[in-house]
GROMACS .gro file of C-alpha atoms in nm:
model
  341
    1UNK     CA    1   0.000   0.000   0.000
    2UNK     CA    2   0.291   0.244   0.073
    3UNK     CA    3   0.486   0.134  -0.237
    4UNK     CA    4   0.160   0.239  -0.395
    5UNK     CA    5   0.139   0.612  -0.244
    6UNK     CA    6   0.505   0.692  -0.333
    7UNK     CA    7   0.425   0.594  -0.680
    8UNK     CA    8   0.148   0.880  -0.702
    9UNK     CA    9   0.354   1.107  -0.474
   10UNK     CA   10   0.662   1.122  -0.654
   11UNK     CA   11   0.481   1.130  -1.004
   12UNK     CA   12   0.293   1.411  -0.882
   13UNK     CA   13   0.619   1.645  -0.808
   14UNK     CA   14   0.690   1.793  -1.088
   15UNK     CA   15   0.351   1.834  -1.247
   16UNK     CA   16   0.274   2.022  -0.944
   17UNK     CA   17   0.539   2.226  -0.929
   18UNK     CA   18   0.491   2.340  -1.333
   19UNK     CA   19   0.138   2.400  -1.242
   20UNK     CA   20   0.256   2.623  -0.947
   21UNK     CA   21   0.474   2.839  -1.195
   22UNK     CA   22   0.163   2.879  -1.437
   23UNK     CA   23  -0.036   2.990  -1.103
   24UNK     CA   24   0.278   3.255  -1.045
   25UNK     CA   25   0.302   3.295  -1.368
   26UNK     CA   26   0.001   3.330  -1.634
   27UNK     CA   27  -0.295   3.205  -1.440
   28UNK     CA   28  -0.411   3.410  -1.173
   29UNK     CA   29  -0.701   3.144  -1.019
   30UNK     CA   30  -0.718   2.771  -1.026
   31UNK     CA   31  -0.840   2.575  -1.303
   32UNK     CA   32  -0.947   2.245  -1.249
   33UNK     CA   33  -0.846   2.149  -1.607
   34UNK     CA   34  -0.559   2.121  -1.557
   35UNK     CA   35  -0.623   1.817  -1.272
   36UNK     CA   36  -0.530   1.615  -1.603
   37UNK     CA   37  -0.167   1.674  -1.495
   38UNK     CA   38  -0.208   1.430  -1.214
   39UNK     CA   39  -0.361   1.149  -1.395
   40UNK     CA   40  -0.055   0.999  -1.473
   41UNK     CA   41   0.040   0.926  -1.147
   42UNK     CA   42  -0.304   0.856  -1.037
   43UNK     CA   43  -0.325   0.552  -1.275
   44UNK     CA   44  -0.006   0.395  -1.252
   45UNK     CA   45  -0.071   0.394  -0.883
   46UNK     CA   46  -0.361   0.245  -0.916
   47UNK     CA   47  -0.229  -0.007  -1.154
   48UNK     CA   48   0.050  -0.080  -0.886
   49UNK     CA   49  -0.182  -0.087  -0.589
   50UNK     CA   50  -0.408  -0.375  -0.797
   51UNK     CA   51  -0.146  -0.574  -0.897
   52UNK     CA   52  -0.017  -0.565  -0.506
   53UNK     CA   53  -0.394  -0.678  -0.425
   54UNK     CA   54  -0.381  -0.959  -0.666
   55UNK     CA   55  -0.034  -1.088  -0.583
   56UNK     CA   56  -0.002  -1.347  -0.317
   57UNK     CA   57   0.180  -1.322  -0.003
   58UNK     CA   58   0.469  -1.515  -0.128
   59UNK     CA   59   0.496  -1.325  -0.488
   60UNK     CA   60   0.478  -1.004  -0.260
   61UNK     CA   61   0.782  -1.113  -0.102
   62UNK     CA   62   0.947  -1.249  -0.411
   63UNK     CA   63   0.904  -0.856  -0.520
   64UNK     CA   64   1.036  -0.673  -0.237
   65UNK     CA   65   1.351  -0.951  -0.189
   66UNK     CA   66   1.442  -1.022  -0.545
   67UNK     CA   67   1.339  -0.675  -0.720
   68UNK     CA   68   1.369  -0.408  -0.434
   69UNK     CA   69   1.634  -0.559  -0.252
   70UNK     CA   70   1.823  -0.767  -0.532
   71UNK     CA   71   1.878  -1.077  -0.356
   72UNK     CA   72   1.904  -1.382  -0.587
   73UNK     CA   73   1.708  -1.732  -0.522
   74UNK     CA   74   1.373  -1.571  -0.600
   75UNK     CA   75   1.378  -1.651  -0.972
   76UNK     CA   76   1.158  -1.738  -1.212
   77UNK     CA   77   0.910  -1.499  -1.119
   78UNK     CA   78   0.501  -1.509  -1.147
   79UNK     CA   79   0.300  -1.304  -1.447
   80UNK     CA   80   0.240  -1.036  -1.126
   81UNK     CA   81   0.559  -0.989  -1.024
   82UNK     CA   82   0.662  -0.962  -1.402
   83UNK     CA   83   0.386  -0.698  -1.438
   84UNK     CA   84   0.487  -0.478  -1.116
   85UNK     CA   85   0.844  -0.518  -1.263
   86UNK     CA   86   0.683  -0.341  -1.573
   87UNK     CA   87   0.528  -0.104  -1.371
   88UNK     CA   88   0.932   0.031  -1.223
   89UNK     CA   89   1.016   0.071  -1.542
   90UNK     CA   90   0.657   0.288  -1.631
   91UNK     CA   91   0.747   0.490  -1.335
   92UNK     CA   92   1.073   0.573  -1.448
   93UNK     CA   93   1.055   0.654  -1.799
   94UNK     CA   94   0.727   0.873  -1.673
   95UNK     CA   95   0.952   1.049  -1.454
   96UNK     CA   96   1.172   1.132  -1.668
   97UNK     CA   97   0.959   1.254  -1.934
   98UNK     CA   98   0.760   1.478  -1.607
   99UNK     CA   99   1.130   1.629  -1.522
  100UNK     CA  100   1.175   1.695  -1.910
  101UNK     CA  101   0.846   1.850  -2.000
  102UNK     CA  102   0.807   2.033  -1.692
  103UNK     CA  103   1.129   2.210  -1.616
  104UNK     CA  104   1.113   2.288  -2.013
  105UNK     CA  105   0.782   2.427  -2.004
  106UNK     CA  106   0.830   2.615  -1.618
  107UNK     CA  107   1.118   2.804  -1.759
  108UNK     CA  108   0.923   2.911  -2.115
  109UNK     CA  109   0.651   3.026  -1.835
  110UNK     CA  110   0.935   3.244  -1.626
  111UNK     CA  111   1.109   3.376  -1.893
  112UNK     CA  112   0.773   3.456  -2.080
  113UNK     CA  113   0.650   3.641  -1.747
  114UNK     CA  114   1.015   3.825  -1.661
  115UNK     CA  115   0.931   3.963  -2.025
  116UNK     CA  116   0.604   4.101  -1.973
  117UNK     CA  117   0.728   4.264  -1.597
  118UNK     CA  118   1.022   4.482  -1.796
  119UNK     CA  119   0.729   4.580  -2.022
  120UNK     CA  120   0.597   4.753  -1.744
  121UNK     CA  121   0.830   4.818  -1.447
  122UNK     CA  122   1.132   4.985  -1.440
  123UNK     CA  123   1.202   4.842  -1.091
  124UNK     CA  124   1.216   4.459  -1.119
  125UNK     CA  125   1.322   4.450  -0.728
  126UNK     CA  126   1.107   4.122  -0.579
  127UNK     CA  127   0.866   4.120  -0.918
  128UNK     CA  128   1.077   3.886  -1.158
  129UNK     CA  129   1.092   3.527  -1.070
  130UNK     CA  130   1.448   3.412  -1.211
  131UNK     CA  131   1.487   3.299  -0.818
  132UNK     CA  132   1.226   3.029  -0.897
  133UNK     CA  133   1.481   2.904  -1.175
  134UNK     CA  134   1.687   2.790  -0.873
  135UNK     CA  135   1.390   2.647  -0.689
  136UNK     CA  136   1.391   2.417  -1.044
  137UNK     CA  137   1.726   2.335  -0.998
  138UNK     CA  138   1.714   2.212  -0.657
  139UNK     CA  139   1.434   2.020  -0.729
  140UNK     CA  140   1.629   1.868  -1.023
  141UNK     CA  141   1.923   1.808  -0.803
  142UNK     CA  142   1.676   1.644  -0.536
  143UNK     CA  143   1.549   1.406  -0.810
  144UNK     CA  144   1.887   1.317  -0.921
  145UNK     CA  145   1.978   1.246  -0.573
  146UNK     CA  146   1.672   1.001  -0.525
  147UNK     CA  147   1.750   0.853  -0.869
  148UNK     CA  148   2.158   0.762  -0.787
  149UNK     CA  149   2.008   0.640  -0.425
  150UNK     CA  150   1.724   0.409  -0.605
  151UNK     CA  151   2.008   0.307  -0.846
  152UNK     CA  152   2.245   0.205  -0.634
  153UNK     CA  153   1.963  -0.021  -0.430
  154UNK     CA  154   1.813  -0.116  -0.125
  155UNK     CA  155   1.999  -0.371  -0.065
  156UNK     CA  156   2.373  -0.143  -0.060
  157UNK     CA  157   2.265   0.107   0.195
  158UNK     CA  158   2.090  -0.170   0.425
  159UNK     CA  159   2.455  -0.237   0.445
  160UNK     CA  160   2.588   0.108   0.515
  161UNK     CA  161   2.274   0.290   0.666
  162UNK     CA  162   2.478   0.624   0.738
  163UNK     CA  163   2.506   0.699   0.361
  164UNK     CA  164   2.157   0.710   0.312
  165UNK     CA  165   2.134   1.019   0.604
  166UNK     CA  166   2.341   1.190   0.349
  167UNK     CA  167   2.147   1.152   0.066
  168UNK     CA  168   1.849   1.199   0.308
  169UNK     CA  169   1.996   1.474   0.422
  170UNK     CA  170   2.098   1.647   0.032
  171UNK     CA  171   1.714   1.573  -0.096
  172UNK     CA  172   1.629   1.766   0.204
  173UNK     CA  173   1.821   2.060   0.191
  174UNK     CA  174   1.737   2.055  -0.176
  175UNK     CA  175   1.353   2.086  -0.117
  176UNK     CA  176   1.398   2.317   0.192
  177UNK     CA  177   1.529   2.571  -0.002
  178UNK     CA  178   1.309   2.524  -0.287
  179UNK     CA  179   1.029   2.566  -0.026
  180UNK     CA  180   1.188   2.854   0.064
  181UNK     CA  181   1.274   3.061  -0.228
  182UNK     CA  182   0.893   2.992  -0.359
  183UNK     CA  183   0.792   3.139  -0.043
  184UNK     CA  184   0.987   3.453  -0.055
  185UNK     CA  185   0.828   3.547  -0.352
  186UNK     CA  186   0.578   3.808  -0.297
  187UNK     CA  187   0.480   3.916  -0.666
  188UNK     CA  188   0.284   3.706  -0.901
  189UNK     CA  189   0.097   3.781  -1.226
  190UNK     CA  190  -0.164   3.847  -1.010
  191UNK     CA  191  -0.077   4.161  -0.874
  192UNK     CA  192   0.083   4.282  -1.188
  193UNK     CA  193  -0.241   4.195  -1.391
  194UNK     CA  194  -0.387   4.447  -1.081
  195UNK     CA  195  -0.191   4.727  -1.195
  196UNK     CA  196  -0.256   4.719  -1.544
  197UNK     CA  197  -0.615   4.671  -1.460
  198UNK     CA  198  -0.586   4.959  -1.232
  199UNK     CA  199  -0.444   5.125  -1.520
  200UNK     CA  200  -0.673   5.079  -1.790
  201UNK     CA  201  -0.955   5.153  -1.550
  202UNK     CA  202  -0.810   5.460  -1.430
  203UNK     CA  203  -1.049   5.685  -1.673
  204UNK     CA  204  -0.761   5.857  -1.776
  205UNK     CA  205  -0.908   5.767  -2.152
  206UNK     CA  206  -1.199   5.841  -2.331
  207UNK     CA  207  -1.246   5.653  -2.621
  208UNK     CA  208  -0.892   5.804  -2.808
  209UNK     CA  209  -0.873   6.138  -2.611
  210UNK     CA  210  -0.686   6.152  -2.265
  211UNK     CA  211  -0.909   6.354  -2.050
  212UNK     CA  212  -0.519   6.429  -1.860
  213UNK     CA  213  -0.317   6.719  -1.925
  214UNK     CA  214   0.020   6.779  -1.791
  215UNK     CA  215   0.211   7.049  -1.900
  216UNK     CA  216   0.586   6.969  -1.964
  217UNK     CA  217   0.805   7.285  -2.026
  218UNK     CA  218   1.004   7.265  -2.318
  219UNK     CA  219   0.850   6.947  -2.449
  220UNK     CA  220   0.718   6.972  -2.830
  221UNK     CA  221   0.401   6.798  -2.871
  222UNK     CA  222   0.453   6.796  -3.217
  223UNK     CA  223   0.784   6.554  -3.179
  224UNK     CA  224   0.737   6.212  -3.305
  225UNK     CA  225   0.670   5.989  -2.947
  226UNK     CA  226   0.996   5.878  -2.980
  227UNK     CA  227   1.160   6.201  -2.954
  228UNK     CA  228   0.928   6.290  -2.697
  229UNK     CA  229   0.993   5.957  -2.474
  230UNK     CA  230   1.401   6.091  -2.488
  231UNK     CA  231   1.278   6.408  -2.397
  232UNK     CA  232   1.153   6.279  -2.070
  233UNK     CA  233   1.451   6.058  -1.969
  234UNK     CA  234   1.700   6.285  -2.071
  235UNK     CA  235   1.560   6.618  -1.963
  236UNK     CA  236   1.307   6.598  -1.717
  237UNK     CA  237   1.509   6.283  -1.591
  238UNK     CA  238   1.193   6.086  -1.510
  239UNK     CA  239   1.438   5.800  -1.463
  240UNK     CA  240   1.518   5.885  -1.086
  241UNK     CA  241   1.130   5.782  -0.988
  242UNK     CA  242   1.253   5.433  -0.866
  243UNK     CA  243   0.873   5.331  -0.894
  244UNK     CA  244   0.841   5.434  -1.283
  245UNK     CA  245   0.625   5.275  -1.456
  246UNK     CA  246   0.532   5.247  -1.824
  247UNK     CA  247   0.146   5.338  -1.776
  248UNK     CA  248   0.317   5.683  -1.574
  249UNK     CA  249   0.501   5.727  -1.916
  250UNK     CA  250   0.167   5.708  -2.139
  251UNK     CA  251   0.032   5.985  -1.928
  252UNK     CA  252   0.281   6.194  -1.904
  253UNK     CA  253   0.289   6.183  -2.319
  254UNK     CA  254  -0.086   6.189  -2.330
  255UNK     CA  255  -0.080   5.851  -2.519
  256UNK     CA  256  -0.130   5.462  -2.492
  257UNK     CA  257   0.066   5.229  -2.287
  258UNK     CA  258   0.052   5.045  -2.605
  259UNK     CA  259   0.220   5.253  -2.833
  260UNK     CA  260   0.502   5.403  -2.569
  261UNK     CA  261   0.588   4.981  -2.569
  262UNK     CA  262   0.576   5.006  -2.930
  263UNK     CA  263   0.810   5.228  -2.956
  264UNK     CA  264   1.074   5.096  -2.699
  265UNK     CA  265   1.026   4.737  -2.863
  266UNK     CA  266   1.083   4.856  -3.241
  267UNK     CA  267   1.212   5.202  -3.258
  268UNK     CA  268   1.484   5.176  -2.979
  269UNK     CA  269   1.530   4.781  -2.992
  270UNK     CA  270   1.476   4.735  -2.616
  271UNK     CA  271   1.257   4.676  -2.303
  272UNK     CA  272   1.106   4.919  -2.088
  273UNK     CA  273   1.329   4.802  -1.767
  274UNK     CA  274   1.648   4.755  -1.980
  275UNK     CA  275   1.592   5.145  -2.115
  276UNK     CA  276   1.545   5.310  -1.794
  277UNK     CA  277   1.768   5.139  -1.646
  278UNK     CA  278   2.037   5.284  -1.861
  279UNK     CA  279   2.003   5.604  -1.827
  280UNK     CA  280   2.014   5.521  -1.419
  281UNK     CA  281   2.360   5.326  -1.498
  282UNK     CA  282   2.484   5.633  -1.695
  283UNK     CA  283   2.366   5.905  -1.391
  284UNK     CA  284   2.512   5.698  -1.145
  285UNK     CA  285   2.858   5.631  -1.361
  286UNK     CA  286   2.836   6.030  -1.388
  287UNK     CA  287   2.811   6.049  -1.011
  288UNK     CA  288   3.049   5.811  -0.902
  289UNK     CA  289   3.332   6.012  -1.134
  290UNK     CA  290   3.226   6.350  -0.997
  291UNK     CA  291   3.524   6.494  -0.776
  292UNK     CA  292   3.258   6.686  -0.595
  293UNK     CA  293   3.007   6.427  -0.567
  294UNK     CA  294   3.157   6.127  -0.532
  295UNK     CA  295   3.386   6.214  -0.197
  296UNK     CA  296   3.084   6.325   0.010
  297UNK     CA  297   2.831   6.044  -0.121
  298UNK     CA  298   2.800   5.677  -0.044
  299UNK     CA  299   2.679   5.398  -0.275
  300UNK     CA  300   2.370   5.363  -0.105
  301UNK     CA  301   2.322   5.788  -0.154
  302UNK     CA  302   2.386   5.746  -0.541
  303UNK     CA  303   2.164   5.481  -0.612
  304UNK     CA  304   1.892   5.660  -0.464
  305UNK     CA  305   1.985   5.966  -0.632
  306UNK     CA  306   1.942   5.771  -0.963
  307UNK     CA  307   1.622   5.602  -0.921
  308UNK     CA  308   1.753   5.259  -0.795
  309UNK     CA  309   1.511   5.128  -0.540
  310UNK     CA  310   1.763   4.951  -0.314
  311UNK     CA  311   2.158   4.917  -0.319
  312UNK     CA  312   2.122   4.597  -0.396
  313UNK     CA  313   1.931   4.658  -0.684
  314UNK     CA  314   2.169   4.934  -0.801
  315UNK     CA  315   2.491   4.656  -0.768
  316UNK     CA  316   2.275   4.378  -0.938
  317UNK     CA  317   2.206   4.649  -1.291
  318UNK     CA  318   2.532   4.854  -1.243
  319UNK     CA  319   2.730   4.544  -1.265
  320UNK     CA  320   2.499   4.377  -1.544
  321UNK     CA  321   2.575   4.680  -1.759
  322UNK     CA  322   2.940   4.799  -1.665
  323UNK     CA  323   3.071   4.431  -1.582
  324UNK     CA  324   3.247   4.556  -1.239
  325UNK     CA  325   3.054   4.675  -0.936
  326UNK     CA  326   2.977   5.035  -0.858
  327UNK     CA  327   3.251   5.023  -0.568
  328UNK     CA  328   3.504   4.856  -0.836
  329UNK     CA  329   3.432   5.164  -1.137
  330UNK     CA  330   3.451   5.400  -0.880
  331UNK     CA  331   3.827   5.279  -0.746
  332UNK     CA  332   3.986   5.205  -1.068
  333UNK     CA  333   3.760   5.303  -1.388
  334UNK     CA  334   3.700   5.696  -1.266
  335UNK     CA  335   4.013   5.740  -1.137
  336UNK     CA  336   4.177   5.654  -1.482
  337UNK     CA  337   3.893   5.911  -1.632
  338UNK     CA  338   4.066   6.149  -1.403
  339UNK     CA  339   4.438   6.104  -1.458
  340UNK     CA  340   4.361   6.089  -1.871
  341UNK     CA  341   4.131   6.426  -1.804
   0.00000   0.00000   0.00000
C-alpha cells in the first residue's frame, strides 16, 4: 500500500510544481483542467496498488527480496511480479519525461512572465521570478539524488545505513530551499495583472482622447513619441522615480501604454526596464566620477539619487551593464577618467 502512495507522490512532483509556476506565472485562479496533470500518477498507482492486491503473499515477497532488494534465489518470477516489474520501469521513464516537460515548459513560463514585468516596471526588485529558476534546480538536483540512491539499491545502503542520512539529508536541503525561495516570492501575475487593470480603468481615456493634461516645459508635442519619450529621460530625468512605470510614461505623453511599448520594442530595440535602467547606470557612472560628488556620497546615496530602489538593486544592474561593481568603477575606472582628463 505504501509502495503504492510513493508511486502517485513522486509522479505528482513535478507536475505540481509546473502547475505552481503557471499559477505565479500566467494564471491568476485555479483551473481544475488542468487536474489532467495528475492522472498519470493517479493511474499507474492504481495499476501498482491492484497488482499488489492480486499478488499473493509469497509473490509479494518475491518482489520486495528479489526486485527491491536484489537478492538472488527468488527466480523465475510469477506473471504479477513480471507486471509490477513493468510497472518500475513505467514509473521511471514517466519520470523522466515529467522532469523533461516540466522544467522545459516552467522556464518558457518564467522567462515569458520576466518579459512582460520589464514591459511595465522599471524596478524589477522582488517582481521577476528568475529565483524560482533555482527552486527548479534544486528540485532537479533532489530528483537526481533520489535517482543515484534508487540506483544504487536497497539492498547497498541496508549495508551502510549512514550513507543514506546523506542523501536523506541532500534531498532535504534541496527541497527546503526550494520551499523557501517559492515562499519569498511576494509578486505574481496576479498583482501585476492588478496594476494594469488599475491602469486601464483609471479613466484617464476616453475613447482616443486623454481627458489628462500635464504640462511639460520645453516638451514639443509635435515631436514624433519617440523624440518625446528621450525628452523625458533625458531632460526631465523621469528616470530617478525608482517606482516608474510604463502606464506613468503614457500619461505623461498623453498617449497609450501600447504605443510608448511600441516604440521601446521597435524604434529603440529594447525593453522598458532595460531602457530606464540605462540612463540610471549612466547618472550613477556620472556620479560616481564626480570629484565633488563622489567624496561626500556613499553607494547607497547614489543609487537613490538615480532612481535605484535599493543598493542591492543598483549593484545587481550597475554590474549587469558595466561588468564591475559600482565600488570597483569607482576605485579604478573613474580614477583613470581622471588622470587621462
Amino acid at each position: 500500500m505504501l509502495d503504492s502512495i510513493w508511486v502517485f507522490t513522486s509522479l505528482l512532483i513535478f507536475p505540481l510544481y509546473y502547475y505552481y509556476l503557471r499559477i505565479l506565472t500566467t494564471d491568476t485562479a485555479i483551473q481544475y483542467k488542468w487536474f489532467w496533470l495528475a492522472l498519470p500518477s493517479f493511474l499507474l498507482a492504481i495499476y501498482s496498488a491492484v497488482i499488489y492486491l492480486l499478488m499473493t503473499p509469497a509473490e509479494v515477497e518475491s518482489f520486495i527480496q528479489g526486485i527491491m532488494y536484489q537478492k538472488s534465489g527468488y527466480e523465475p518470477y510469477s506473471r504479477l511480479v513480471r507486471l509490477q516489474i513493468l510497472r518500475e520501469y513505467l514509473f521511471k521513464i514517466l519520470f523522466s519525461v515529467q522532469v523533461i516537460l516540466s522544467v522545459y515548459f516552467g522556464f518558457r513560463l518564467i522567462n515569458k512572465y520576466n518579459k512582460k514585468v520589464k514591459t511595465f516596471y522599471s524596478n524589477l526588485g522582488g517582481k521577476d521570478l528568475t529565483p524560482l529558476k533555482w527552486a527548479v534546480v534544486a528540485l532537479l538536483l533532489a530528483s537526481l539524488v533520489s535517482v543515484v540512491a534508487n540506483s544504487i539499491g536497497n539492498s547497498y545502503f541496508i549495508a551502510r545505513p549512514q550513507l543514506i542520512y546523506i542523501s536523506f539529508a541532500i534531498y532535504s536541503v534541496c527541497i527546503f530551499f526550494s520551499a523557501y525561495v517559492s515562499y519569498m516570492q511576494r509578486f505574481t501575475i496576479e498583482h501585476f495583472s492588478q496594476n494594469v487593470k488599475e491602469y486601464e480603468s483609471s479613466k484617464v481615456f476616453t475613447g482616443k482622447k486623454t481627458v489628462a493634461h500635464y504640462y511639460i516645459p520645453g516638451m514639443d508635442n509635435q515631436k514624433s513619441l519617440r523624440d518625446r519619450l528621450i525628452y523625458l529621460l533625458e531632460k526631465i530625468e523621469i528616470f530617478k522615480n525608482p517606482e516608474l512605470k510604463i502606464s506613468d510614461v503614457s500619461l505623461l505623453l498623453k498617449t497609450n501604454r501600447t504605443y510608448v511599448s511600441k516604440v521601446v520594442n521597435e524604434e529603440l530595440n529594447t525593453n522598458f526596464c532595460d531602457l530606464v535602467n540605462s540612463y540610471r547606470v549612466n547618472y550613477a557612472e556620472e556620479l560616481l566620477c564626480s570629484p565633488e560628488q563622489a567624496s561626500s556620497l556613499s553607494i547607497a546615496e547614489i543609487a537613490e539619487m538615480s532612481g535605484f530602489s535599493s543598493e542591492s538593486s543598483f549593484y545587481r544592474v550597475f554590474k549587469n551593464k558595466k561588468g564591475i561593481s559600482p565600488g570597483i568603477y569607482k576605485q579604478h575606472r573613474c580614477n583613470v577618467l581622471a588622470v587621462n582628463g
